[in-house]
Amino acid sequence: MKNSNIQKPVVLVIAGHDPSGGAGIQADIESIANAGCHAATVITSLTAQNTNQVIETLPQEPDSFRKQIKLVIEDMKIASCKIGMIGSIKLIDVIKEELSKLNIPIVLDPVLSSTSGQTFTNKEMCEDILSSLFPLTTLATPNSEEAKLLSQATDLNSAAKSLLKHGTQAVLITGTHEATDNVTNSLYTENDAPIEFHWERLPETFHGSGCTLSSRIAALLALGNNLNTAVEEAQAYTWNTLKHGLKLGHAQSQPDRFYEK
Amino acid sequence: MKNSNIQKPVVLVIAGHDPSGGAGIQADIESIANAGCHAATVITSLTAQNTNQVIETLPQEPDSFRKQIKLVIEDMKIASCKIGMIGSIKLIDVIKEELSKLNIPIVLDPVLSSTSGQTFTNKEMCEDILSSLFPLTTLATPNSEEAKLLSQATDLNSAAKSLLKHGTQAVLITGTHEATDNVTNSLYTENDAPIEFHWERLPETFHGSGCTLSSRIAALLALGNNLNTAVEEAQAYTWNTLKHGLKLGHAQSQPDRFYEK
């Protein structure tokens, strides 16, 4: 048994489940475990999906969902939290109320649709995410399309400024969907100039890259890294999981979160 | 991108979800990933639990559950399967029908109750598991209490013989619950003498050791190992995850499935 002082930090994950194992809590569990942390996962919505399509989203009832979060946070010391796909407006208030009790870094990946095009979030949910969850958020990690949709802005600088006004301490906008040769991700904070990160664009499309990135950042924050280091190292890890991606189904590839094995 | 010939084998997991991350599909995902395979996970039941107690089990509706399995097995080449906690008799028929289409090794861990004492399975479910799932099973991995309860036998040799008659090719009965100095696990097959494995007994109780073991065996079978090798190596791995166990909540310890990190 390890000395109780050197236990692994626990990252609370609040996200959807994807049976194919590319995205959702499985992506989070693997990305967090690979970083040397332990994930505790509360599922917002079950889904029926494969590497090609999402055909059904089944959100949990708020009462069961709350019970599951409460049991975990009353039992374990939580070091950080990652929020992913939510799937139902009823769950947003529960998340807000339960996370307000904890004073921990929160990474919010506002998953508005799947890479294959399924929409998870309507306008009312977007507004509720902004008003209820952004004020609790340390870092939001929208892709460029999600950033524009959430902020109603047409360019990324304006989108980032608008999202920061809703209370998140920082915004990392990922640029995979932009028509650029390389992928540019940009980290925005209130007072500093944006920091740009450039990554070689890979030819495939992937199922679960955003989940992998955001949960890795949450794990690196749980381990005590500052935000800039966590954001930079998590991108490098995620890029490697994509570079070594697996083609396990007929459509999108999956990140290999244990590419060393 | 890896050559398509060296993709990781996919292990289909059909099991419950435990938000604390000690047991259920998270145990399976981690144990399988650590073996160098990829898990595709279809959830039978959500639960509200922590390291101390299971307070609610929420089985999926059979139609949604079937849709989720079908989408995965139609999209991915499945190399082996692990079945864990089921939680509802309605799901047993779906599992039987969908798995009958696949010709793969199946490891069945008949989780009848949690280590903390919550019962998941009534008498009718036990009978249905025996008549519907045991004929498809390559290896069943009950603990000694589950073996006796399922078979209605009072000693382990008779229990194993009875379980083999229901159609499984082999039975591994784990001995953690027996009052012995060391833990003895026994592998029974139809024609060979039982093989005993002896492990140093650890002082703690654990949340998720059975899930870790059974999914590791399924992964080792997916990688092409024969049954005896898979059973022996999976026990060694599981014992190490327990030896390096984590005390993350107030009650039971959790296996550290990435104890190397």
Short mmCIF file of C-alpha atoms in Angstrom, two decimals:
data_model
loop_
_atom_site.label_atom_id
_atom_site.label_comp_id
_atom_site.label_asym_id
_atom_site.label_seq_id
_atom_site.Cartn_x
_atom_site.Cartn_y
_atom_site.Cartn_z
CA MET A 1 0.00 0.00 0.00
CA LYS A 2 1.37 3.41 -0.91
CA ASN A 3 2.02 6.00 1.74
CA SER A 4 -1.15 8.08 2.11
CA ASN A 5 0.85 11.19 1.22
CA ILE A 6 1.61 10.01 -2.29
CA GLN A 7 -1.86 9.00 -3.47
CA LYS A 8 -2.81 10.00 -7.01
CA PRO A 9 -4.82 13.24 -7.37
CA VAL A 10 -8.50 12.68 -8.21
CA VAL A 11 -9.99 14.48 -11.23
CA LEU A 12 -13.79 14.66 -11.21
CA VAL A 13 -15.16 14.16 -14.73
CA ILE A 14 -18.72 15.20 -15.64
CA ALA A 15 -19.35 14.11 -19.22
CA GLY A 16 -21.18 11.83 -21.63
CA HIS A 17 -20.47 8.19 -22.42
CA ASP A 18 -19.49 6.90 -25.89
CA PRO A 19 -19.62 3.09 -26.26
CA SER A 20 -17.02 3.13 -29.05
CA GLY A 21 -14.51 4.35 -26.49
CA GLY A 22 -13.16 7.15 -28.66
CA ALA A 23 -14.77 10.09 -26.87
CA GLY A 24 -16.67 10.82 -23.64
CA ILE A 25 -15.69 9.54 -20.19
CA GLN A 26 -13.51 6.79 -21.66
CA ALA A 27 -11.35 9.41 -23.36
CA ASP A 28 -11.21 11.27 -20.05
CA ILE A 29 -10.41 8.19 -17.96
CA GLU A 30 -7.55 7.20 -20.27
CA SER A 31 -6.11 10.69 -20.68
CA ILE A 32 -6.22 11.27 -16.91
CA ALA A 33 -4.83 7.82 -16.02
CA ASN A 34 -2.00 8.27 -18.48
CA ALA A 35 -1.11 11.54 -16.72
CA GLY A 36 -0.79 9.70 -13.39
CA CYS A 37 -4.10 10.82 -11.87
CA HIS A 38 -7.33 8.98 -10.99
CA ALA A 39 -10.64 9.87 -12.67
CA ALA A 40 -13.98 9.79 -10.83
CA THR A 41 -16.64 9.95 -13.56
CA VAL A 42 -20.24 11.06 -13.30
CA ILE A 43 -22.12 10.46 -16.55
CA THR A 44 -24.41 13.22 -17.87
CA SER A 45 -25.80 11.27 -20.83
CA LEU A 46 -25.51 7.81 -22.28
CA THR A 47 -25.35 7.74 -26.09
CA ALA A 48 -25.74 5.24 -28.88
CA GLN A 49 -22.91 5.94 -31.31
CA ASN A 50 -20.02 4.46 -33.23
CA THR A 51 -17.12 5.94 -35.19
CA ASN A 52 -19.57 7.08 -37.86
CA GLN A 53 -22.58 8.65 -36.16
CA VAL A 54 -24.36 9.55 -32.93
CA ILE A 55 -27.92 8.30 -33.12
CA GLU A 56 -29.26 8.75 -29.58
CA THR A 57 -28.50 10.79 -26.47
CA LEU A 58 -30.03 9.69 -23.15
CA PRO A 59 -29.50 12.28 -20.41
CA GLN A 60 -29.74 11.14 -16.78
CA GLU A 61 -32.50 12.31 -14.49
CA PRO A 62 -31.24 15.28 -12.40
CA ASP A 63 -31.97 13.59 -9.05
CA SER A 64 -29.92 10.47 -9.83
CA PHE A 65 -27.19 12.58 -11.37
CA ARG A 66 -26.98 14.77 -8.24
CA LYS A 67 -26.88 11.72 -5.97
CA GLN A 68 -23.95 10.33 -7.95
CA ILE A 69 -21.94 13.57 -7.79
CA LYS A 70 -22.64 14.09 -4.09
CA LEU A 71 -21.56 10.55 -3.14
CA VAL A 72 -18.23 11.05 -4.90
CA ILE A 73 -17.39 14.54 -3.67
CA GLU A 74 -18.35 13.68 -0.09
CA ASP A 75 -16.07 10.64 -0.16
CA MET A 76 -13.00 11.77 -2.11
CA LYS A 77 -10.72 14.80 -2.10
CA ILE A 78 -11.18 16.24 -5.60
CA ALA A 79 -8.16 18.08 -7.06
CA SER A 80 -9.71 19.38 -10.30
CA CYS A 81 -12.74 18.93 -12.54
CA LYS A 82 -13.40 18.54 -16.25
CA ILE A 83 -16.88 19.14 -17.64
CA GLY A 84 -17.69 17.78 -21.10
CA MET A 85 -20.91 17.07 -22.97
CA ILE A 86 -23.96 17.74 -20.76
CA GLY A 87 -26.90 16.85 -22.98
CA SER A 88 -29.74 18.34 -20.90
CA ILE A 89 -30.41 21.79 -19.50
CA LYS A 90 -31.75 20.24 -16.29
CA LEU A 91 -28.28 19.01 -15.36
CA ILE A 92 -26.58 22.43 -15.63
CA ASP A 93 -28.06 23.72 -12.36
CA VAL A 94 -27.01 20.55 -10.54
CA ILE A 95 -23.45 20.91 -11.83
CA LYS A 96 -23.37 24.57 -10.80
CA GLU A 97 -24.68 23.89 -7.30
CA GLU A 98 -22.43 20.92 -6.58
CA LEU A 99 -19.24 22.41 -8.03
CA SER A 100 -19.79 25.71 -6.20
CA LYS A 101 -19.04 23.76 -3.01
CA LEU A 102 -15.52 22.93 -4.22
CA ASN A 103 -12.65 25.35 -4.63
CA ILE A 104 -10.78 23.63 -7.47
CA PRO A 105 -9.66 24.35 -11.05
CA ILE A 106 -12.48 23.59 -13.51
CA VAL A 107 -11.88 22.91 -17.21
CA LEU A 108 -15.06 23.27 -19.27
CA ASP A 109 -15.13 21.71 -22.73
CA PRO A 110 -18.41 23.03 -24.16
CA VAL A 111 -19.23 20.09 -26.43
CA LEU A 112 -22.04 21.48 -28.58
CA SER A 113 -21.91 18.83 -31.29
CA SER A 114 -19.97 15.69 -32.24
CA THR A 115 -17.31 15.74 -34.96
CA SER A 116 -19.76 13.67 -37.01
CA GLY A 117 -22.28 16.54 -36.81
CA GLN A 118 -24.81 15.57 -34.13
CA THR A 119 -25.96 18.61 -32.11
CA PHE A 120 -26.06 18.18 -28.32
CA THR A 121 -27.00 21.69 -27.28
CA ASN A 122 -29.70 24.23 -28.18
CA LYS A 123 -29.64 28.03 -27.81
CA GLU A 124 -31.18 27.97 -24.33
CA MET A 125 -28.54 25.49 -23.13
CA CYS A 126 -25.74 27.65 -24.57
CA GLU A 127 -27.06 30.65 -22.61
CA ASP A 128 -27.34 28.60 -19.45
CA ILE A 129 -23.81 27.23 -19.82
CA LEU A 130 -22.53 30.80 -20.19
CA SER A 131 -24.47 32.24 -17.26
CA SER A 132 -24.23 29.29 -14.83
CA LEU A 133 -20.97 27.47 -15.59
CA PHE A 134 -18.61 30.05 -17.12
CA PRO A 135 -18.35 32.02 -13.82
CA LEU A 136 -16.98 28.85 -12.14
CA THR A 137 -14.60 28.01 -14.97
CA THR A 138 -10.81 28.23 -14.87
CA LEU A 139 -10.38 27.37 -18.56
CA ALA A 140 -12.92 26.88 -21.35
CA THR A 141 -11.75 24.84 -24.35
CA PRO A 142 -14.18 25.42 -27.24
CA ASN A 143 -13.17 24.69 -30.80
CA SER A 144 -13.44 27.68 -33.14
CA GLU A 145 -16.99 26.80 -34.20
CA GLU A 146 -18.17 26.36 -30.61
CA ALA A 147 -16.48 29.63 -29.59
CA LYS A 148 -18.35 31.53 -32.33
CA LEU A 149 -21.64 29.82 -31.62
CA LEU A 150 -21.47 30.44 -27.85
CA SER A 151 -20.38 34.07 -28.16
CA GLN A 152 -22.34 34.96 -31.31
CA ALA A 153 -19.12 36.61 -32.55
CA THR A 154 -17.80 36.20 -36.09
CA ASP A 155 -14.05 36.28 -35.41
CA LEU A 156 -12.05 34.39 -32.81
CA ASN A 157 -10.57 37.40 -30.97
CA SER A 158 -14.03 38.85 -30.38
CA ALA A 159 -15.36 35.43 -29.42
CA ALA A 160 -12.62 34.98 -26.82
CA LYS A 161 -13.21 38.45 -25.36
CA SER A 162 -16.92 37.79 -25.09
CA LEU A 163 -16.38 34.39 -23.42
CA LEU A 164 -13.91 35.91 -20.90
CA LYS A 165 -16.59 38.46 -19.97
CA HIS A 166 -18.85 35.59 -18.90
CA GLY A 167 -16.40 34.82 -16.11
CA THR A 168 -14.00 32.09 -17.24
CA GLN A 169 -10.39 32.94 -16.31
CA ALA A 170 -9.03 31.75 -19.67
CA VAL A 171 -10.15 30.42 -23.05
CA LEU A 172 -8.27 27.99 -25.28
CA ILE A 173 -9.80 28.07 -28.76
CA THR A 174 -8.72 25.09 -30.86
CA GLY A 175 -8.32 25.61 -34.60
CA THR A 176 -8.78 22.19 -36.19
CA HIS A 177 -11.92 23.37 -38.00
CA GLU A 178 -10.23 26.44 -39.50
CA ALA A 179 -8.95 26.35 -43.12
CA THR A 180 -5.27 26.77 -42.21
CA ASP A 181 -2.28 24.64 -43.26
CA ASN A 182 -1.26 23.95 -39.68
CA VAL A 183 -3.60 23.89 -36.70
CA THR A 184 -3.38 27.01 -34.53
CA ASN A 185 -4.75 26.88 -30.98
CA SER A 186 -4.92 30.18 -29.06
CA LEU A 187 -4.95 30.77 -25.30
CA TYR A 188 -6.69 33.97 -24.23
CA THR A 189 -6.65 35.53 -20.76
CA GLU A 190 -8.00 38.87 -19.52
CA ASN A 191 -4.71 40.73 -19.21
CA ASP A 192 -2.07 39.02 -21.34
CA ALA A 193 -1.67 38.89 -25.12
CA PRO A 194 -3.04 35.65 -26.64
CA ILE A 195 -0.53 32.79 -26.86
CA GLU A 196 -0.58 30.83 -30.12
CA PHE A 197 0.37 27.15 -30.42
CA HIS A 198 1.01 25.64 -33.87
CA TRP A 199 0.63 21.94 -34.63
CA GLU A 200 1.14 19.94 -37.81
CA ARG A 201 -2.27 19.19 -39.30
CA LEU A 202 -2.98 15.44 -39.54
CA PRO A 203 -4.93 14.02 -42.49
CA GLU A 204 -7.59 12.04 -40.55
CA THR A 205 -10.61 13.21 -38.60
CA PHE A 206 -10.79 12.00 -35.00
CA HIS A 207 -13.42 10.99 -32.49
CA GLY A 208 -12.49 12.27 -29.03
CA SER A 209 -9.60 14.69 -29.54
CA GLY A 210 -11.32 17.53 -27.61
CA CYS A 211 -12.15 15.23 -24.67
CA THR A 212 -8.57 13.97 -24.57
CA LEU A 213 -7.17 17.51 -24.51
CA SER A 214 -9.48 19.04 -21.91
CA SER A 215 -9.21 16.16 -19.44
CA ARG A 216 -5.42 16.11 -19.82
CA ILE A 217 -5.35 19.80 -18.91
CA ALA A 218 -7.51 19.07 -15.85
CA ALA A 219 -5.11 16.28 -14.83
CA LEU A 220 -2.04 18.49 -15.25
CA LEU A 221 -3.71 21.20 -13.13
CA ALA A 222 -4.52 18.55 -10.49
CA LEU A 223 -0.81 17.71 -10.44
CA GLY A 224 0.01 21.33 -9.58
CA ASN A 225 1.09 22.70 -12.96
CA ASN A 226 0.27 26.31 -13.81
CA LEU A 227 -2.25 26.97 -16.57
CA ASN A 228 0.23 27.79 -19.36
CA THR A 229 2.29 24.66 -18.72
CA ALA A 230 -0.82 22.47 -18.47
CA VAL A 231 -2.21 23.87 -21.73
CA GLU A 232 1.06 23.42 -23.59
CA GLU A 233 1.85 19.91 -22.32
CA ALA A 234 -1.71 18.69 -22.85
CA GLN A 235 -1.63 19.80 -26.48
CA ALA A 236 1.64 17.94 -27.07
CA TYR A 237 0.20 14.79 -25.50
CA THR A 238 -3.03 15.05 -27.49
CA TRP A 239 -1.20 15.63 -30.75
CA ASN A 240 0.81 12.46 -30.10
CA THR A 241 -2.34 10.44 -29.37
CA LEU A 242 -3.69 11.59 -32.76
CA LYS A 243 -0.40 11.03 -34.61
CA HIS A 244 -0.51 7.42 -33.34
CA GLY A 245 -4.30 7.26 -33.86
CA LEU A 246 -6.15 3.96 -34.22
CA LYS A 247 -8.49 3.06 -37.05
CA LEU A 248 -10.78 0.70 -35.15
CA GLY A 249 -14.11 1.36 -36.87
CA HIS A 250 -15.25 2.22 -40.36
CA ALA A 251 -15.29 6.01 -40.05
CA GLN A 252 -13.36 8.38 -37.78
CA SER A 253 -10.04 7.41 -36.22
CA GLN A 254 -9.56 7.38 -32.44
CA PRO A 255 -6.73 8.90 -30.43
CA ASP A 256 -4.41 6.27 -28.94
CA ARG A 257 -4.11 7.58 -25.39
CA PHE A 258 -1.59 4.87 -24.55
CA TYR A 259 0.47 5.25 -27.71
CA GLU A 260 3.60 4.27 -25.74
CA LYS A 261 2.21 0.73 -25.34
CA MET B 1 -0.93 6.72 -38.33
CA LYS B 2 -0.18 3.11 -37.50
CA ASN B 3 -0.22 0.48 -40.17
CA SER B 4 -3.72 -1.00 -40.25
CA ASN B 5 -2.23 -4.43 -39.50
CA ILE B 6 -0.99 -3.41 -36.09
CA GLN B 7 -4.13 -1.85 -34.62
CA LYS B 8 -4.94 -2.70 -31.02
CA PRO B 9 -7.45 -5.53 -30.47
CA VAL B 10 -10.89 -4.36 -29.33
CA VAL B 11 -12.42 -5.89 -26.18
CA LEU B 12 -16.18 -5.41 -25.87
CA VAL B 13 -17.15 -4.69 -22.26
CA ILE B 14 -20.74 -5.10 -21.05
CA ALA B 15 -20.88 -3.94 -17.44
CA GLY B 16 -22.07 -1.39 -14.92
CA HIS B 17 -20.67 2.06 -14.20
CA ASP B 18 -19.20 3.12 -10.85
CA PRO B 19 -18.63 6.91 -10.50
CA SER B 20 -15.85 6.38 -7.93
CA GLY B 21 -13.80 4.77 -10.68
CA GLY B 22 -12.78 1.76 -8.62
CA ALA B 23 -15.02 -0.85 -10.23
CA GLY B 24 -17.28 -1.20 -13.30
CA ILE B 25 -16.40 -0.09 -16.81
CA GLN B 26 -13.66 2.22 -15.56
CA ALA B 27 -11.85 -0.74 -14.02
CA ASP B 28 -12.31 -2.58 -17.31
CA ILE B 29 -11.17 0.34 -19.49
CA GLU B 30 -8.01 0.78 -17.43
CA SER B 31 -7.17 -2.90 -17.11
CA ILE B 32 -7.68 -3.42 -20.86
CA ALA B 33 -5.80 -0.25 -21.90
CA ASN B 34 -2.89 -1.20 -19.66
CA ALA B 35 -2.73 -4.57 -21.47
CA GLY B 36 -2.36 -2.81 -24.84
CA CYS B 37 -5.95 -3.31 -26.07
CA HIS B 38 -8.87 -0.93 -26.68
CA ALA B 39 -12.14 -1.25 -24.72
CA ALA B 40 -15.54 -0.57 -26.27
CA THR B 41 -17.96 -0.28 -23.35
CA VAL B 42 -21.71 -0.75 -23.28
CA ILE B 43 -23.17 0.16 -19.90
CA THR B 44 -25.79 -2.16 -18.37
CA SER B 45 -26.57 -0.03 -15.31
CA LEU B 46 -25.55 3.30 -13.92
CA THR B 47 -25.06 3.31 -10.15
CA ALA B 48 -24.79 5.83 -7.35
CA GLN B 49 -21.92 4.64 -5.15
CA ASN B 50 -18.66 5.58 -3.50
CA THR B 51 -15.91 3.60 -1.77
CA ASN B 52 -18.29 2.89 1.12
CA GLN B 53 -21.67 1.88 -0.32
CA VAL B 54 -23.83 1.32 -3.40
CA ILE B 55 -27.11 3.19 -2.91
CA GLU B 56 -28.79 3.00 -6.33
CA THR B 57 -28.66 0.87 -9.46
CA LEU B 58 -30.24 2.25 -12.66
CA PRO B 59 -30.40 -0.39 -15.41
CA GLN B 60 -30.74 0.79 -19.03
CA GLU B 61 -33.85 0.15 -21.08
CA PRO B 62 -33.31 -2.97 -23.23
CA ASP B 63 -34.01 -1.13 -26.54
CA SER B 64 -31.39 1.56 -25.94
CA PHE B 65 -28.96 -1.01 -24.62
CA ARG B 66 -29.38 -3.17 -27.74
CA LYS B 67 -28.94 -0.18 -30.04
CA GLN B 68 -25.66 0.66 -28.31
CA ILE B 69 -24.27 -2.88 -28.61
CA LYS B 70 -25.34 -3.23 -32.25
CA LEU B 71 -23.76 0.06 -33.31
CA VAL B 72 -20.44 -1.01 -31.82
CA ILE B 73 -20.31 -4.61 -33.11
CA GLU B 74 -21.41 -3.56 -36.60
CA ASP B 75 -18.63 -0.97 -36.74
CA MET B 76 -15.66 -2.64 -35.04
CA LYS B 77 -13.95 -6.02 -35.21
CA ILE B 78 -14.36 -7.38 -31.69
CA ALA B 79 -11.60 -9.73 -30.46
CA SER B 80 -13.07 -10.76 -27.09
CA CYS B 81 -15.78 -9.80 -24.61
CA LYS B 82 -16.06 -9.31 -20.87
CA ILE B 83 -19.46 -9.30 -19.17
CA GLY B 84 -19.72 -7.84 -15.67
CA MET B 85 -22.61 -6.60 -13.53
CA ILE B 86 -25.89 -6.71 -15.48
CA GLY B 87 -28.45 -5.34 -13.03
CA SER B 88 -31.66 -6.30 -14.87
CA ILE B 89 -33.04 -9.57 -16.18
CA LYS B 90 -34.35 -7.78 -19.28
CA LEU B 91 -30.81 -7.18 -20.51
CA ILE B 92 -29.72 -10.84 -20.36
CA ASP B 93 -31.66 -11.82 -23.47
CA VAL B 94 -30.24 -8.89 -25.41
CA ILE B 95 -26.70 -9.87 -24.41
CA LYS B 96 -27.34 -13.48 -25.41
CA GLU B 97 -28.79 -12.56 -28.80
CA GLU B 98 -26.13 -10.01 -29.73
CA LEU B 99 -23.15 -12.06 -28.52
CA SER B 100 -24.40 -15.19 -30.29
CA LYS B 101 -23.60 -13.39 -33.55
CA LEU B 102 -19.91 -13.18 -32.62
CA ASN B 103 -17.47 -16.07 -32.44
CA ILE B 104 -15.12 -14.73 -29.78
CA PRO B 105 -13.82 -15.66 -26.31
CA ILE B 106 -16.25 -14.43 -23.62
CA VAL B 107 -15.24 -13.89 -19.99
CA LEU B 108 -18.25 -13.71 -17.67
CA ASP B 109 -17.77 -12.19 -14.23
CA PRO B 110 -21.08 -12.92 -12.51
CA VAL B 111 -21.20 -9.90 -10.20
CA LEU B 112 -23.99 -10.79 -7.81
CA SER B 113 -23.17 -8.21 -5.13
CA SER B 114 -20.65 -5.49 -4.39
CA THR B 115 -17.81 -6.01 -1.88
CA SER B 116 -19.68 -3.54 0.34
CA GLY B 117 -22.65 -5.93 0.38
CA GLN B 118 -25.21 -4.52 -2.09
CA THR B 119 -27.04 -7.29 -3.99
CA PHE B 120 -27.38 -6.82 -7.76
CA THR B 121 -29.01 -10.12 -8.69
CA ASN B 122 -32.02 -12.14 -7.54
CA LYS B 123 -32.66 -15.91 -7.90
CA GLU B 124 -34.45 -15.55 -11.24
CA MET B 125 -31.54 -13.56 -12.66
CA CYS B 126 -29.05 -16.20 -11.46
CA GLU B 127 -31.03 -18.90 -13.27
CA ASP B 128 -31.22 -16.81 -16.42
CA ILE B 129 -27.48 -16.08 -16.34
CA LEU B 130 -26.81 -19.82 -16.06
CA SER B 131 -29.20 -20.89 -18.82
CA SER B 132 -28.66 -18.00 -21.27
CA LEU B 133 -25.09 -16.78 -20.81
CA PHE B 134 -23.10 -19.75 -19.48
CA PRO B 135 -23.43 -21.71 -22.76
CA LEU B 136 -21.70 -18.82 -24.57
CA THR B 137 -18.99 -18.41 -21.96
CA THR B 138 -15.31 -19.30 -22.35
CA LEU B 139 -14.43 -18.56 -18.74
CA ALA B 140 -16.60 -17.65 -15.75
CA THR B 141 -14.85 -15.87 -12.87
CA PRO B 142 -17.09 -16.02 -9.78
CA ASN B 143 -15.67 -15.51 -6.32
CA SER B 144 -16.26 -18.43 -3.95
CA GLU B 145 -19.51 -16.95 -2.59
CA GLU B 146 -20.89 -16.29 -6.07
CA ALA B 147 -19.89 -19.80 -7.21
CA LYS B 148 -21.82 -21.36 -4.31
CA LEU B 149 -24.82 -19.08 -4.75
CA LEU B 150 -25.06 -19.70 -8.51
CA SER B 151 -24.61 -23.47 -8.27
CA GLN B 152 -26.43 -24.02 -4.96
CA ALA B 153 -23.46 -26.21 -3.98
CA THR B 154 -21.80 -26.07 -0.59
CA ASP B 155 -18.19 -26.80 -1.56
CA LEU B 156 -16.11 -25.27 -4.33
CA ASN B 157 -15.34 -28.49 -6.26
CA SER B 158 -19.03 -29.32 -6.55
CA ALA B 159 -19.82 -25.70 -7.42
CA ALA B 160 -17.26 -25.73 -10.25
CA LYS B 161 -18.58 -29.04 -11.62
CA SER B 162 -22.12 -27.71 -11.59
CA LEU B 163 -21.13 -24.45 -13.33
CA LEU B 164 -19.20 -26.36 -16.02
CA LYS B 165 -22.35 -28.39 -16.72
CA HIS B 166 -24.15 -25.17 -17.61
CA GLY B 167 -21.84 -24.81 -20.59
CA THR B 168 -18.92 -22.57 -19.70
CA GLN B 169 -15.61 -24.02 -20.91
CA ALA B 170 -13.78 -23.10 -17.71
CA VAL B 171 -14.37 -21.63 -14.26
CA LEU B 172 -11.91 -19.59 -12.21
CA ILE B 173 -13.11 -19.43 -8.61
CA THR B 174 -11.36 -16.69 -6.64
CA GLY B 175 -10.77 -17.30 -2.95
CA THR B 176 -10.48 -13.87 -1.35
CA HIS B 177 -13.62 -14.49 0.74
CA GLU B 178 -12.38 -17.83 2.12
CA ALA B 179 -10.82 -18.00 5.59
CA THR B 180 -7.36 -19.06 4.40
CA ASP B 181 -3.98 -17.48 5.18
CA ASN B 182 -3.14 -16.97 1.55
CA VAL B 183 -5.66 -16.46 -1.25
CA THR B 184 -6.16 -19.56 -3.41
CA ASN B 185 -7.78 -19.16 -6.83
CA SER B 186 -8.68 -22.37 -8.71
CA LEU B 187 -9.12 -22.91 -12.43
CA TYR B 188 -11.50 -25.75 -13.34
CA THR B 189 -12.03 -27.26 -16.78
CA GLU B 190 -14.03 -30.30 -17.87
CA ASN B 191 -11.15 -32.72 -18.43
CA ASP B 192 -8.10 -31.50 -16.55
CA ALA B 193 -7.37 -31.49 -12.82
CA PRO B 194 -8.00 -28.07 -11.23
CA ILE B 195 -5.03 -25.69 -11.23
CA GLU B 196 -4.45 -23.78 -8.01
CA PHE B 197 -2.85 -20.34 -7.80
CA HIS B 198 -1.69 -18.98 -4.43
CA TRP B 199 -1.35 -15.28 -3.68
CA GLU B 200 -0.23 -13.42 -0.58
CA ARG B 201 -3.32 -12.07 1.19
CA LEU B 202 -3.35 -8.27 1.47
CA PRO B 203 -4.78 -6.55 4.55
CA GLU B 204 -7.18 -4.13 2.82
CA THR B 205 -10.53 -4.73 1.13
CA PHE B 206 -10.79 -3.48 -2.44
CA HIS B 207 -13.40 -2.00 -4.73
CA GLY B 208 -12.99 -3.39 -8.24
CA SER B 209 -10.54 -6.28 -7.97
CA GLY B 210 -12.87 -8.76 -9.73
CA CYS B 211 -13.55 -6.34 -12.61
CA THR B 212 -9.82 -5.72 -13.00
CA LEU B 213 -9.07 -9.46 -13.14
CA SER B 214 -11.81 -10.53 -15.55
CA SER B 215 -11.25 -7.72 -18.04
CA ARG B 216 -7.50 -8.35 -17.96
CA ILE B 217 -8.14 -12.00 -18.86
CA ALA B 218 -10.39 -10.88 -21.75
CA ALA B 219 -7.63 -8.54 -22.98
CA LEU B 220 -4.98 -11.27 -22.78
CA LEU B 221 -7.26 -13.62 -24.74
CA ALA B 222 -7.81 -10.85 -27.34
CA LEU B 223 -4.03 -10.66 -27.70
CA GLY B 224 -3.93 -14.37 -28.59
CA ASN B 225 -2.83 -15.93 -25.30
CA ASN B 226 -4.19 -19.34 -24.37
CA LEU B 227 -6.54 -19.57 -21.40
CA ASN B 228 -4.03 -20.83 -18.82
CA THR B 229 -1.51 -18.09 -19.65
CA ALA B 230 -4.20 -15.41 -19.66
CA VAL B 231 -5.54 -16.57 -16.29
CA GLU B 232 -2.09 -16.72 -14.69
CA GLU B 233 -0.81 -13.39 -16.05
CA ALA B 234 -4.05 -11.55 -15.25
CA GLN B 235 -3.86 -12.71 -11.63
CA ALA B 236 -0.28 -11.45 -11.33
CA TYR B 237 -1.28 -8.07 -12.81
CA THR B 238 -4.32 -7.78 -10.55
CA TRP B 239 -2.36 -8.69 -7.43
CA ASN B 240 0.11 -5.91 -8.28
CA THR B 241 -2.69 -3.37 -8.77
CA LEU B 242 -3.91 -4.29 -5.27
CA LYS B 243 -0.46 -4.33 -3.69
CA HIS B 244 -0.04 -0.75 -4.98
CA GLY B 245 -3.67 0.07 -4.13
CA LEU B 246 -4.88 3.62 -3.66
CA LYS B 247 -6.80 4.91 -0.65
CA LEU B 248 -8.79 7.66 -2.38
CA GLY B 249 -12.04 7.56 -0.39
CA HIS B 250 -12.99 6.90 3.21
CA ALA B 251 -13.73 3.17 2.93
CA GLN B 252 -12.43 0.51 0.51
CA SER B 253 -9.15 0.91 -1.34
CA GLN B 254 -8.99 0.87 -5.14
CA PRO B 255 -6.63 -1.11 -7.36
CA ASP B 256 -4.03 1.11 -9.07
CA ARG B 257 -4.26 -0.23 -12.61
CA PHE B 258 -1.38 2.02 -13.68
CA TYR B 259 0.82 1.27 -10.71
CA GLU B 260 3.90 1.68 -12.91
CA LYS B 261 3.16 5.43 -13.24
#
